[in-house]
C-alpha cells in the first residue's frame, strides 16, 4: 500500500499531547506499517523507524504501549490501521475481479 488517508482530526484527538519525538515515532511507524502491510514486533518497529538513540527507542516503546495492542504473535497491532488495511485488501480484491 503506497497511499493512505491521514485523518488529521482523529490523529490530533488521540495524539495531541505527544512530544515531537513521539509524533515522529508514531508517524514513521504508521508509514512503515502501511507500506509493508504488516505489523511490527518491537525489534522491527525500532528498525523500521531507524531509531538509534535511547530517546528515540523510548519514544517507539511509548507509542507502541499507548496506541498498539501486543498480540500473542509478538506483533503490535493498531486497530484503526488494521481496519484500513483490511478495507484496502477487500477493495483490491473487488477491483481485481472487476478488471
Tab-separated table of C-alpha atoms in Angstrom:
chain	number	residue	atom	x	y	z
A	1	UNK	CA	0.000	0.000	0.000
A	2	UNK	CA	1.649	3.195	-1.150
A	3	UNK	CA	-1.000	5.691	-0.072
A	4	UNK	CA	-3.194	6.149	2.962
A	5	UNK	CA	-5.538	8.824	4.197
A	6	UNK	CA	-4.216	10.598	7.237
A	7	UNK	CA	-7.200	11.533	9.347
A	8	UNK	CA	-5.733	14.667	10.909
A	9	UNK	CA	-8.621	15.330	13.292
A	10	UNK	CA	-8.663	11.768	14.616
A	11	UNK	CA	-4.883	11.790	14.992
A	12	UNK	CA	-4.922	15.143	16.813
A	13	UNK	CA	-7.598	13.945	19.255
A	14	UNK	CA	-5.668	10.809	20.156
A	15	UNK	CA	-2.103	12.074	19.890
A	16	UNK	CA	-2.208	15.802	20.521
A	17	UNK	CA	-0.209	15.540	23.741
A	18	UNK	CA	2.723	13.565	22.327
A	19	UNK	CA	6.174	15.101	22.239
A	20	UNK	CA	7.764	15.905	18.902
A	21	UNK	CA	9.902	12.759	19.123
A	22	UNK	CA	6.842	10.635	19.913
A	23	UNK	CA	4.946	12.179	16.972
A	24	UNK	CA	7.874	11.288	14.744
A	25	UNK	CA	7.940	7.742	16.089
A	26	UNK	CA	4.212	7.289	15.505
A	27	UNK	CA	4.366	8.777	12.004
A	28	UNK	CA	7.301	6.587	10.966
A	29	UNK	CA	5.563	3.518	12.368
A	30	UNK	CA	2.332	4.288	10.504
A	31	UNK	CA	4.190	4.886	7.244
A	32	UNK	CA	6.136	1.638	7.619
A	33	UNK	CA	3.091	-0.438	8.528
A	34	UNK	CA	1.058	0.845	5.613
A	35	UNK	CA	3.990	0.383	3.239
A	36	UNK	CA	4.798	-3.164	4.391
A	37	UNK	CA	1.160	-4.081	5.130
A	38	UNK	CA	2.457	-5.847	8.221
A	39	UNK	CA	2.501	-5.041	11.919
A	40	UNK	CA	5.874	-4.946	13.669
A	41	UNK	CA	7.479	-6.684	16.576
A	42	UNK	CA	9.370	-4.357	18.920
A	43	UNK	CA	12.627	-5.056	17.103
A	44	UNK	CA	11.036	-4.393	13.715
A	45	UNK	CA	9.450	-1.172	14.962
A	46	UNK	CA	12.836	0.099	16.101
A	47	UNK	CA	14.450	-0.953	12.820
A	48	UNK	CA	11.689	0.411	10.563
A	49	UNK	CA	11.790	3.809	12.260
A	50	UNK	CA	15.607	3.990	12.257
A	51	UNK	CA	15.509	4.671	15.998
A	52	UNK	CA	19.042	4.665	17.353
A	53	UNK	CA	19.252	6.846	20.447
A	54	UNK	CA	17.773	5.935	23.798
A	55	UNK	CA	15.289	8.810	23.434
A	56	UNK	CA	14.106	7.554	20.039
A	57	UNK	CA	13.794	3.947	21.207
A	58	UNK	CA	11.885	5.105	24.296
A	59	UNK	CA	9.520	7.046	22.004
A	60	UNK	CA	8.881	3.915	19.920
A	61	UNK	CA	8.196	1.888	23.064
A	62	UNK	CA	5.878	4.586	24.421
A	63	UNK	CA	3.871	4.811	21.197
A	64	UNK	CA	3.590	1.031	20.908
A	65	UNK	CA	2.479	0.719	24.518
A	66	UNK	CA	-0.006	3.554	24.308
A	67	UNK	CA	-1.618	3.080	20.888
A	68	UNK	CA	-0.966	-0.513	19.853
A	69	UNK	CA	-2.068	-3.865	21.223
A	70	UNK	CA	0.600	-6.508	21.815
A	71	UNK	CA	-0.544	-9.807	20.300
A	72	UNK	CA	0.297	-13.434	21.016
A	73	UNK	CA	2.449	-13.478	17.873
A	74	UNK	CA	4.682	-10.732	19.286
A	75	UNK	CA	3.377	-8.058	16.934
A	76	UNK	CA	1.956	-4.679	17.867
A	77	UNK	CA	-1.385	-4.046	16.143
A	78	UNK	CA	-3.226	-0.742	15.933
A	79	UNK	CA	-6.962	-1.203	15.354
A	80	UNK	CA	-7.549	1.749	13.000
A	81	UNK	CA	-4.635	0.754	10.780
A	82	UNK	CA	-5.851	-2.866	10.783
A	83	UNK	CA	-9.298	-1.757	9.635
A	84	UNK	CA	-7.810	0.439	6.897
A	85	UNK	CA	-5.588	-2.410	5.645
A	86	UNK	CA	-8.481	-4.888	5.661
A	87	UNK	CA	-10.642	-2.418	3.727
A	88	UNK	CA	-7.806	-1.809	1.250
A	89	UNK	CA	-7.393	-5.554	0.631
A	90	UNK	CA	-11.141	-6.031	0.257
A	91	UNK	CA	-11.354	-3.234	-2.327
A	92	UNK	CA	-8.258	-4.507	-4.138
A	93	UNK	CA	-9.836	-7.948	-4.456
A	94	UNK	CA	-13.087	-6.457	-5.790
A	95	UNK	CA	-11.158	-4.323	-8.287
A	96	UNK	CA	-9.139	-7.350	-9.383
A	97	UNK	CA	-12.324	-9.334	-10.089
A	98	UNK	CA	-13.918	-6.427	-11.979
A	99	UNK	CA	-10.878	-5.811	-14.185
